[in-house]
XYZ file of C-alpha atoms in Angstrom:
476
model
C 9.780 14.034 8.563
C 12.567 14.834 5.682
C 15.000 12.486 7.529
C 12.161 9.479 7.811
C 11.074 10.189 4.036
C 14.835 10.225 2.736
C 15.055 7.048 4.921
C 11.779 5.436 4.342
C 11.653 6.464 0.386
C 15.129 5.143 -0.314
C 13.982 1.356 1.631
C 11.070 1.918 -0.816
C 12.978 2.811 -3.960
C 15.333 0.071 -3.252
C 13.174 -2.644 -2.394
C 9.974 -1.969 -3.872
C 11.859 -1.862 -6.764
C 13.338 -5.046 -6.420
C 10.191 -6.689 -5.616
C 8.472 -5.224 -8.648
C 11.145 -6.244 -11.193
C 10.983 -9.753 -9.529
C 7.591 -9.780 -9.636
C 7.393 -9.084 -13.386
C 9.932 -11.938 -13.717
C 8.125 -14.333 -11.779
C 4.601 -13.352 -13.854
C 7.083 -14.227 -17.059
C 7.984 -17.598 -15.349
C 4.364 -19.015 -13.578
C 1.037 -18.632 -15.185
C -1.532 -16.419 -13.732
C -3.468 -19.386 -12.036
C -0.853 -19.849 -9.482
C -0.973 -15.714 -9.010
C -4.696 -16.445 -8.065
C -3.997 -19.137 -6.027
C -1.781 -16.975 -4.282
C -4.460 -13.986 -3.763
C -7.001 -16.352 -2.839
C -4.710 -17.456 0.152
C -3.697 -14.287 1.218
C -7.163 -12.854 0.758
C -7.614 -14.764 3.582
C -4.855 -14.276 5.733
C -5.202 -10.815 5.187
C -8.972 -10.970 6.543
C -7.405 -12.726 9.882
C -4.209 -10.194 10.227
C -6.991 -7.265 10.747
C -7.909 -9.120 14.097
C -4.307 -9.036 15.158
C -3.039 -6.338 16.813
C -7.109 -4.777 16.939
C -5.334 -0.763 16.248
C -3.197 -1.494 19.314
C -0.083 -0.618 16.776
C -2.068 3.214 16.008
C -2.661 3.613 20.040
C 0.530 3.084 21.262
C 1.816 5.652 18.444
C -0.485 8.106 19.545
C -0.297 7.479 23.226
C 2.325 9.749 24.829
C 2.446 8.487 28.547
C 3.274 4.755 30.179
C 4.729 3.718 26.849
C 6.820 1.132 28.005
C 3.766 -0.874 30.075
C 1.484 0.119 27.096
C 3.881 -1.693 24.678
C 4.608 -4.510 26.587
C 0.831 -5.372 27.118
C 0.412 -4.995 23.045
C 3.197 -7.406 22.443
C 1.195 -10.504 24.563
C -1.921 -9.209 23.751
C -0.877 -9.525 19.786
C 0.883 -12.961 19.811
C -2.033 -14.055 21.515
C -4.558 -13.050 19.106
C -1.974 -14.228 16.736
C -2.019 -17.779 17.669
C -5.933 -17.918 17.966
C -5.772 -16.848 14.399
C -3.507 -19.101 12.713
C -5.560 -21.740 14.190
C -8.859 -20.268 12.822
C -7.111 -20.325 9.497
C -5.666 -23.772 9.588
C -9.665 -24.936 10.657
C -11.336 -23.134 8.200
C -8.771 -23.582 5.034
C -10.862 -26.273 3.522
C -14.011 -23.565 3.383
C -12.115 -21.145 1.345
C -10.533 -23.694 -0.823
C -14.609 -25.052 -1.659
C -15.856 -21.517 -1.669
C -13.502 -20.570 -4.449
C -13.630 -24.351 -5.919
C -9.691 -24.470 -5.903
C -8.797 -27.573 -3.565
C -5.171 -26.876 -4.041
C -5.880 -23.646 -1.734
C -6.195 -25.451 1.590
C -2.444 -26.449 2.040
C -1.008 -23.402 0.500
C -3.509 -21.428 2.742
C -2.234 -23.492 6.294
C 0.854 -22.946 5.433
C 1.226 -19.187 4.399
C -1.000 -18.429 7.103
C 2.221 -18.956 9.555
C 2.998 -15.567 8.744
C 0.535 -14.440 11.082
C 2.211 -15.995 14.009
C 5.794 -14.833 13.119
C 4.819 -10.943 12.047
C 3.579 -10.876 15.482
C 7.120 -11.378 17.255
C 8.260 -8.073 16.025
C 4.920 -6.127 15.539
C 5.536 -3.877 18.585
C 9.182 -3.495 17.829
C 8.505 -1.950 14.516
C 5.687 0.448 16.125
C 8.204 1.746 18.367
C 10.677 2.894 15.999
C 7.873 4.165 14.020
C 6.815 6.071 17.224
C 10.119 7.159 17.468
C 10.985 7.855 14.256
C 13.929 6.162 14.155
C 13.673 5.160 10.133
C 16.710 4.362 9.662
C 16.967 1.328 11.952
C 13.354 0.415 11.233
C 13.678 0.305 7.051
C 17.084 -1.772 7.066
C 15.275 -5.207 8.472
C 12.632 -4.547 6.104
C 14.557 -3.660 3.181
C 16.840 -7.443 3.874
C 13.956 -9.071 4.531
C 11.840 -8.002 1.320
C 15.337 -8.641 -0.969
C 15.670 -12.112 0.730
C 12.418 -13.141 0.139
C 12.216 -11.786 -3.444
C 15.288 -13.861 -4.113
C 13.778 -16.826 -2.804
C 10.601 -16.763 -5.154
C 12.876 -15.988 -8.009
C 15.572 -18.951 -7.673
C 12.597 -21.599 -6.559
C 10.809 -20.524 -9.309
C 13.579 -21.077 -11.857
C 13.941 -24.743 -10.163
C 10.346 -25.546 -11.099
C 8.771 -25.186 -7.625
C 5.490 -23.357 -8.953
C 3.481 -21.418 -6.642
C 4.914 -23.091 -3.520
C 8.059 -20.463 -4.967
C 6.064 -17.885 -4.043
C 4.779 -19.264 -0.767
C 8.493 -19.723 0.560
C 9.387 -15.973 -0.289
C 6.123 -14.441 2.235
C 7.669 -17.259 4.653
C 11.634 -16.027 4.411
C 10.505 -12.222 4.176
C 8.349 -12.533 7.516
C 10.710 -14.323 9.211
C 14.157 -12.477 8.405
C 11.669 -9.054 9.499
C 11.060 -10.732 12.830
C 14.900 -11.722 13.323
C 16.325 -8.784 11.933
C 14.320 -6.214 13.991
C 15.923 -7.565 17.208
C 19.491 -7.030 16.127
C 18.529 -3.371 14.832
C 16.369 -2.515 18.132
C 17.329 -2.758 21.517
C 13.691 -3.055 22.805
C 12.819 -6.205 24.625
C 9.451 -7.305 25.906
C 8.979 -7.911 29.676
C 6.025 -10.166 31.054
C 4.079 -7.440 31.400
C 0.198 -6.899 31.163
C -2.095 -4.124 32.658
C -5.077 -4.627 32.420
C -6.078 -0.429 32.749
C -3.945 0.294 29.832
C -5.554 -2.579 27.407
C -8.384 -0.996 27.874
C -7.688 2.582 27.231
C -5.909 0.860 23.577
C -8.448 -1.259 22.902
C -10.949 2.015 23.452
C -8.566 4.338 20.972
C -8.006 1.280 18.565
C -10.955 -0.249 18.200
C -12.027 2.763 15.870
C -8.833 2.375 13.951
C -9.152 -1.642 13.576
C -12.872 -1.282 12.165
C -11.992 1.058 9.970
C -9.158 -1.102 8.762
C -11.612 -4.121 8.361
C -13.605 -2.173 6.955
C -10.929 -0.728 4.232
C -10.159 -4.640 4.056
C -13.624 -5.299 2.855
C -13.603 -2.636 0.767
C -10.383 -3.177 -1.288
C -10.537 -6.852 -1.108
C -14.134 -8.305 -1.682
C -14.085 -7.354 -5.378
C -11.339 -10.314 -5.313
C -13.802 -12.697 -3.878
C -16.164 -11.902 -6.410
C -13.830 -11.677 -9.179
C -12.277 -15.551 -7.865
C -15.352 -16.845 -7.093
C -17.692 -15.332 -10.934
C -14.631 -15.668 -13.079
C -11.565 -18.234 -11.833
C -7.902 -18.093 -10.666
C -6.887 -16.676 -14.129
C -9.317 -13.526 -13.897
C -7.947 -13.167 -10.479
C -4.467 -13.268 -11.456
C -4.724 -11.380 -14.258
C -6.482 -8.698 -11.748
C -4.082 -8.685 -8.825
C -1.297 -8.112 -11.264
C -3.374 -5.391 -12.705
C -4.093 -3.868 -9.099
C -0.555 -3.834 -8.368
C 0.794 -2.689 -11.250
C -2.019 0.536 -11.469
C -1.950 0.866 -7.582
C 1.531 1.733 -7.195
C 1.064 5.559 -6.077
C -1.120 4.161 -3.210
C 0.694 1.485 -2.145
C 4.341 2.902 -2.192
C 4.143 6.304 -2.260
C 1.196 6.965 0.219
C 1.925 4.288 2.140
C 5.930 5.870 3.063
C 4.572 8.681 3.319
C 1.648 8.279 5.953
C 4.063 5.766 7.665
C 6.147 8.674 8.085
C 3.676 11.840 8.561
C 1.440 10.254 11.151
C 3.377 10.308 14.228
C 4.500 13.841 13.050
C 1.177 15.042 12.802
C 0.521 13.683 16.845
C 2.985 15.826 17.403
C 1.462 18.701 16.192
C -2.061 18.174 17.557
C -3.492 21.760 18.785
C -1.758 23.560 16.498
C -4.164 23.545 13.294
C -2.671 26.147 11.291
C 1.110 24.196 11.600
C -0.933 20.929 10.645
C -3.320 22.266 7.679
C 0.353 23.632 6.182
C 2.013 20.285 6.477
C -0.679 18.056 5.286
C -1.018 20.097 1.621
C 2.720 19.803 1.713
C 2.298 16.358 1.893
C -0.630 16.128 -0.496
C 1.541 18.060 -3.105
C 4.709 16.451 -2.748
C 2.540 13.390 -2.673
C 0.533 14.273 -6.592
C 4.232 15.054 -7.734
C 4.670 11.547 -8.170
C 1.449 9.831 -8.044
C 0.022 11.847 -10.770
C 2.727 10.688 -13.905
C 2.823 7.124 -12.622
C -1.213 6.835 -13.061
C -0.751 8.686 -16.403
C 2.283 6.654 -17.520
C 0.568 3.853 -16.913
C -2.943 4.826 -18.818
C -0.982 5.507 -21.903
C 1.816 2.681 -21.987
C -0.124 -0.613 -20.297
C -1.154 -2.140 -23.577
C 3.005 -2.321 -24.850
C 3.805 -2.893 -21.417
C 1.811 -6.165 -21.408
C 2.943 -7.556 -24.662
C 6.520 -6.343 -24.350
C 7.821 -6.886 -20.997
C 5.002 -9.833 -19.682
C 3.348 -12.396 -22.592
C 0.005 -12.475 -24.048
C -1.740 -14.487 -21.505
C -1.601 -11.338 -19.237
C -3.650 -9.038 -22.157
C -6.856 -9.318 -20.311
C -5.290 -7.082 -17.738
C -4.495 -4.208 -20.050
C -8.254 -2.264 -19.863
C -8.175 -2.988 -15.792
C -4.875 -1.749 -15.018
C -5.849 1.598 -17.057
C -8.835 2.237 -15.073
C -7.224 0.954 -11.916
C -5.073 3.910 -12.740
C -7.769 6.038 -11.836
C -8.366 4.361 -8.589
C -4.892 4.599 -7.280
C -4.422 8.160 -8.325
C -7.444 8.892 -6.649
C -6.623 6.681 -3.200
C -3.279 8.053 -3.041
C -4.211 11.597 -2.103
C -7.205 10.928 -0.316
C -5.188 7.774 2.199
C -3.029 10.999 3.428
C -6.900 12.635 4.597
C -7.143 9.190 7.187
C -3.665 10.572 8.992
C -5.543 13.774 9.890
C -8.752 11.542 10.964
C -6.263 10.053 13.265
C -3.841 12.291 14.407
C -7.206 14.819 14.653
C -8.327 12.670 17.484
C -11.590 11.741 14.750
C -10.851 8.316 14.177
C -14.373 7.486 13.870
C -14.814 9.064 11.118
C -12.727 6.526 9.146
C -14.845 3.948 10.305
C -17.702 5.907 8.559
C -16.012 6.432 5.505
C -15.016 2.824 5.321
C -18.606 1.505 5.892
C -20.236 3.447 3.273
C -17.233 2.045 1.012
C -17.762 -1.805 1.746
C -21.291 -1.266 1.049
C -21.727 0.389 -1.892
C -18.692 -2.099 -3.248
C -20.553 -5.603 -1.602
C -24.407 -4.221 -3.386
C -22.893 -3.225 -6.257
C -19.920 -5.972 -7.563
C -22.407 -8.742 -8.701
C -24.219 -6.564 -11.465
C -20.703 -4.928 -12.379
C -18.919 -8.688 -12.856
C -22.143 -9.343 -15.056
C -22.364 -6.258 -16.688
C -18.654 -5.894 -18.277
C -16.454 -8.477 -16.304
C -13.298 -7.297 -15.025
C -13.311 -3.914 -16.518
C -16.648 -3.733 -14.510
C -15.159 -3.912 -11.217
C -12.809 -1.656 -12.442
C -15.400 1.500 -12.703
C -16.792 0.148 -9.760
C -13.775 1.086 -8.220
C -12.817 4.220 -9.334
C -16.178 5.728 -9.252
C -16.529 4.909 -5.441
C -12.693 5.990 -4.711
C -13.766 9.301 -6.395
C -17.008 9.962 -4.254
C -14.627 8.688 -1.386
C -12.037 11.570 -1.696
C -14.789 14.241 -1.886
C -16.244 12.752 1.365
C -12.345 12.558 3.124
C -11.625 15.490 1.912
C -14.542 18.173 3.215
C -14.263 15.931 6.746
C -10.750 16.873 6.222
C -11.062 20.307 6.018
C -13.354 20.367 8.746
C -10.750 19.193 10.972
C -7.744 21.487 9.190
C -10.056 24.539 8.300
C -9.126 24.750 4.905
C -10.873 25.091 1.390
C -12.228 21.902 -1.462
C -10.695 24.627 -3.873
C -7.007 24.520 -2.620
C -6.904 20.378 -4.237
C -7.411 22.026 -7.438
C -5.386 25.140 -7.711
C -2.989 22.819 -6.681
C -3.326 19.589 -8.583
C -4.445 21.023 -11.780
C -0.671 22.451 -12.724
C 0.570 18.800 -12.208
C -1.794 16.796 -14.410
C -0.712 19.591 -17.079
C 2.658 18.182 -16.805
C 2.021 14.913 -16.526
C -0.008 14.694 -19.155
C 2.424 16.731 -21.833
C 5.427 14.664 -20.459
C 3.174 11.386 -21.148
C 2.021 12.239 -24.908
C 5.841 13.376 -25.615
C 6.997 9.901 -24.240
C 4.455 8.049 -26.365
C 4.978 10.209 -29.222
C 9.270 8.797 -29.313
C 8.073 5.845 -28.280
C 6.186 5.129 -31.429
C 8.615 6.837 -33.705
C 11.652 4.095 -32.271
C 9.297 1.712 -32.967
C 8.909 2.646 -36.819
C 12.444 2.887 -36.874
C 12.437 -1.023 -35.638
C 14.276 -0.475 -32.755
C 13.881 -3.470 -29.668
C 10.465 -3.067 -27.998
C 11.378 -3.481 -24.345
C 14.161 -0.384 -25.238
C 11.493 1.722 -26.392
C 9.374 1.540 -23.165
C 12.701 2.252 -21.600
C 13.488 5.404 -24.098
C 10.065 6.407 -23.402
C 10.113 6.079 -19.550
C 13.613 8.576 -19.549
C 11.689 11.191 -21.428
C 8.980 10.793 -19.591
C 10.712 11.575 -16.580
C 13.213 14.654 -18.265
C 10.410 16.212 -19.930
C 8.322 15.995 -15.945
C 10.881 16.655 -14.630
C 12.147 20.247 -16.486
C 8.574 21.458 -16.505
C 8.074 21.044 -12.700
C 11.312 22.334 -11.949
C 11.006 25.270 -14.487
C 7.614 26.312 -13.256
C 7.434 24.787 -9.561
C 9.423 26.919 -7.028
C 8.625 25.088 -4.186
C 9.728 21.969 -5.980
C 13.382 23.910 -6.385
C 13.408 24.718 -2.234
C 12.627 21.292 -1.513
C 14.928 19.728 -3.585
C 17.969 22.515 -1.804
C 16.698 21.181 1.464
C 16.959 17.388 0.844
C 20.791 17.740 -0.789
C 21.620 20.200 2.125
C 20.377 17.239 4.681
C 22.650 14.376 2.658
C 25.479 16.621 2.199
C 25.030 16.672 6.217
C-alpha cells in the first residue's frame, strides 16, 4: 500500500496539479457559460459511463480465481455496452440540449460522448494492474495522458477555439490512456466469453454499479437542477466551485481508496488487521483533507478576485460550504472500501438510495429558497448525516467505536485551524504593506503549510514514523 500511495500520490501531485493550474487558466481565458456547457455534456455522459462496465471492474478485483477468463469476458462485455451507449447518447443529445434550453449542447454532447467508446479499450487493462498493484505502470499512462490533454485545452484555448478547447482535451486524454496502457501492460484480450463467470460478476457487481448510479444521482442531480432553475453561468460558476472545494474527495480519497481496496481483499477474515489499517487510512487521510477544506473556507473570497476575475464571485459562498461537503465525503468514501472489501456491498446501495432521495425531494425548495448557496447546505447537511450512517455500518463490519473519529480528528482541526488564522493573519498584513495580491495568497499558502506542518510533526508521533518509513522506501 506505501509503494501504490508513493506511486499513485506522486501521478496525483503531478498531474492533478497540472490539471488544476490549467484549469484556473482556462476559467481566466473562457467565460463560465462554456464551463456549463461543458458540465451539462458530461452530466450526461457521466449518467451513460455508470452502465458501462455494470461493477464488472470491482468483481474482477475482488475475484481471486479464473482471472484471466473473468477478465477477458469483462473486456467484450464492456465495449459492448460501450457501443450501445454512445449510440443512446448520440439519439438522445437533442433531449438534453431542450431540457437544459442550450441547443449548442447536442453537438458538443455527440461528440464528447466518444469517450465512452475509447475508455472502454483499456478499462480491463487498468483493473488489472489495479488488481495487481502494479502502480507504477498503471499511473504513468494516466499521468501522459492527463498532461497531454491539459495541454491541448490550454493551447486551443489561446487560439480562440472556445469550449470545443475543452472538448478536444477529454478526447486526447481518453485516447493517449487507451494507447498508452498497451505499451505499459503486457495484457492482451483473447476472444473469450463464459457465460458462468458473467454471471457470477454481474451477481457481485450489480450491487457495486447501483450503488455507483446511485452516488451518480446523488452528486450530480443538484447540477440538473442548478442548469436547468438558474443557466449555464450558475452552473459554471458551481462546477468550478465543486471542484475547487471538493479537492480532498476527489484527489486525496480517490488515490487512496484506488490504492487500499484491493489491499483490504486481501485482508478479508482478519478484522482486527483490517479495523487497524482502515483508521490508518482515515488519519493519514484527515491529515490532508482537513487544512485544504479549512484553507479554502478562509481564503476563497481573495482567491476569486485575485487569481480568477469577478465574473466567478458568485462562487465564493458555494465553494466555502462545499468545503464542508468534501471534508465530510473524504473520510466517509474510505467507509465504502470496507462495504466492499467486507463482502457488504449492499449496503452502499442503501446508503446511496437514501442519498439520491433526500437530494431529488429536497433541491427544488433549496434552489428557491437561497439559490446556489442553497444547494450548497443541501449538500453538506446530507454528506454529514451520510458519514454517521457509513460510519456505525462501518464499525459494524470492523468492530470498532463512533468515538475513535473524534479522539482522532479533533487534534487535526486544532491545527488546521491555528495554521489557517496564522496564514490569514500575514496574509492581510502583506497586503497593508501593498505587496502583489496573487504573492500574498502564495506567502500565505507557505505558512500555512510550515505552521501545519511543525505542529503535526511536533505533537503527532505517528506522523514522525510514517514519514521514516516513506524516506526509508525511496532511499530503497
Amino acid at each position: 500500500v506505501s509503494t501504490g500511495l508513493f506511486w499513485e500520490g506522486g501521478a496525483a501531485l503531478i498531474g492533478q496539479g497540472l490539471s488544476f493550474v490549467v484549469s484556473l487558466l482556462l476559467a481566466r481565458l473562457l467565460a463560465p457559460e462554456y464551463f456549463g456547457l461543458i458540465s451539462i455534456a458530461t452530466l450526461a455522459i457521466s449518467s451513460l459511463v455508470f452502465f458501462q462496465e455494470l461493477g464488472f471492474s470491482a468483481a474482477l478485483v475482488y475475484r481471486q480465481d479464473d482471472v484471466e477468463a473473468a477478465a477477458n469476458t469483462a473486456h467484450w462485455t464492456i465495449i459492448a455496452s460501450s457501443v450501445v451507449l454512445y449510440i443512446i447518447g448520440f439519439i438522445l443529445a437533442p433531449l438534453v440540449a431542450r431540457f437544459f434550453r442550450s441547443p449548442e449542447v447536442t453537438p458538443i454532447l455527440r461528440v464528447l460522448a466518444l469517450t465512452i467508446v475509447i475508455s472502454s479499450l483499456s478499462r480491463v487493462s487498468y483493473t488489472l494492474l489495479f488488481k495487481d498493484m502494479a502502480f507504477k505502470k498503471k499511473v504513468l499512462p494516466e499521468l501522459l495522458a492527463s498532461l497531454a490533454g491539459s495541454v491541448t485545452s490550454l493551447l486551443l484555448a489561446l487560439a480562440g477555439w472556445k469550449v470545443w478547447a475543452l472538448v478536444s482535451g477529454e478526447l486526447v486524454n481518453a485516447s493517449f490512456a487507451t494507447i498508452l496502457v498497451y505499451l505499459f501492460y503486457p495484457w492482451r484480450p483473447k476472444l473469450q466469453f463464459v457465460r458462468s463467470l458473467f454471471r457470477e460478476m454481474f451477481g457481485y457487481g450489480k450491487h457495486i454499479a447501483a450503488s455507483q448510479i446511485l452516488i451518480f444521482g446523488i452528486t450530480n442531480v443538484d447540477d440538473m437542477f442548478v442548469g436547468r432553475m438558474l443557466g449555464q453561468a450558475a452552473l459554471g460558476q458551481y462546477g468550478l466551485a465543486y471542484k475547487i472545494s471538493n479537492l480532498p474527495a476527489t484527489n486525496i480519497t480517490r488515490l487512496v481508496t484506488r490504492v487500499t481496496f484491493p489491499a483490504f481483499t486481501l485482508l478479508q477474515g482478519d478484522i482486527a488487521r483490517m479495523r487497524g489499517a482502515f483508521f490508518r487510512v482515515v488519519r493519514y487521510v484527515s491529515l490532508l483533507s482537513i487544512p485544504v477544506a479549512v484553507v479554502t473556507v478562509i481564503f476563497a473570497h481573495d482567491f476569486v478576485y485575485f487569481v480568477l476575475n469577478p465574473s466567478w464571485a458568485p462562487a465564493i459562498v458555494p465553494m466555502q460550504i462545499l468545503a464542508i461537503y468534501g471534508l465530510v465525503r473524504s473520510i466517509s468514501s474510505n467507509m465504502g472500501t470496507i462495504f466492499q472489501a467486507g463482502g457488504k456491498p449492499q449496503w452502499l446501495t442503501g446508503i446511496a438510495a437514501w442519498r439520491f432521495v433526500t437530494m431529488t425531494v429536497l433541491l427544488y425548495p433549496s434552489i428557491k429558497w437561497a439559490g446556489l448557496v442553497g444547494v450548497c447546505v443541501l449538500s453538506a447537511a446530507v454528506a454529514i448525516v451520510d458519514f454517521f450512517i457509513a460510519a456505525y455500518l462501518a464499525d459494524k463490519i470492523l468492530k470498532a467505536r463512533m468515538v475513535t473519529y473524534a479522539q482522532m480528528l479533533t487534534p487535526i482541526f486544532i491545527y488546521a485551524i491555528l495554521a489557517g488564522a496564522t496564514g490569514y493573519l500575514v496574509q492581510q498584513w502583506l497586503l497593508s504593506i501593498g505587496l502583489w495580491d496573487i504573492a500574498t495568497l502564495v506567502a500565505a499558502g507557505l505558512v500555512v503549510v510550515l505552521v501545519y506542518g511543525a505542529l503535526t510533526w511536533w505533537r503527532d508521533q505517528e506522523v514522525r514514523q510514517g514519514v521514516r518509513q516513506v524516506l526509508a522506501q525511496i532511499n530503497r
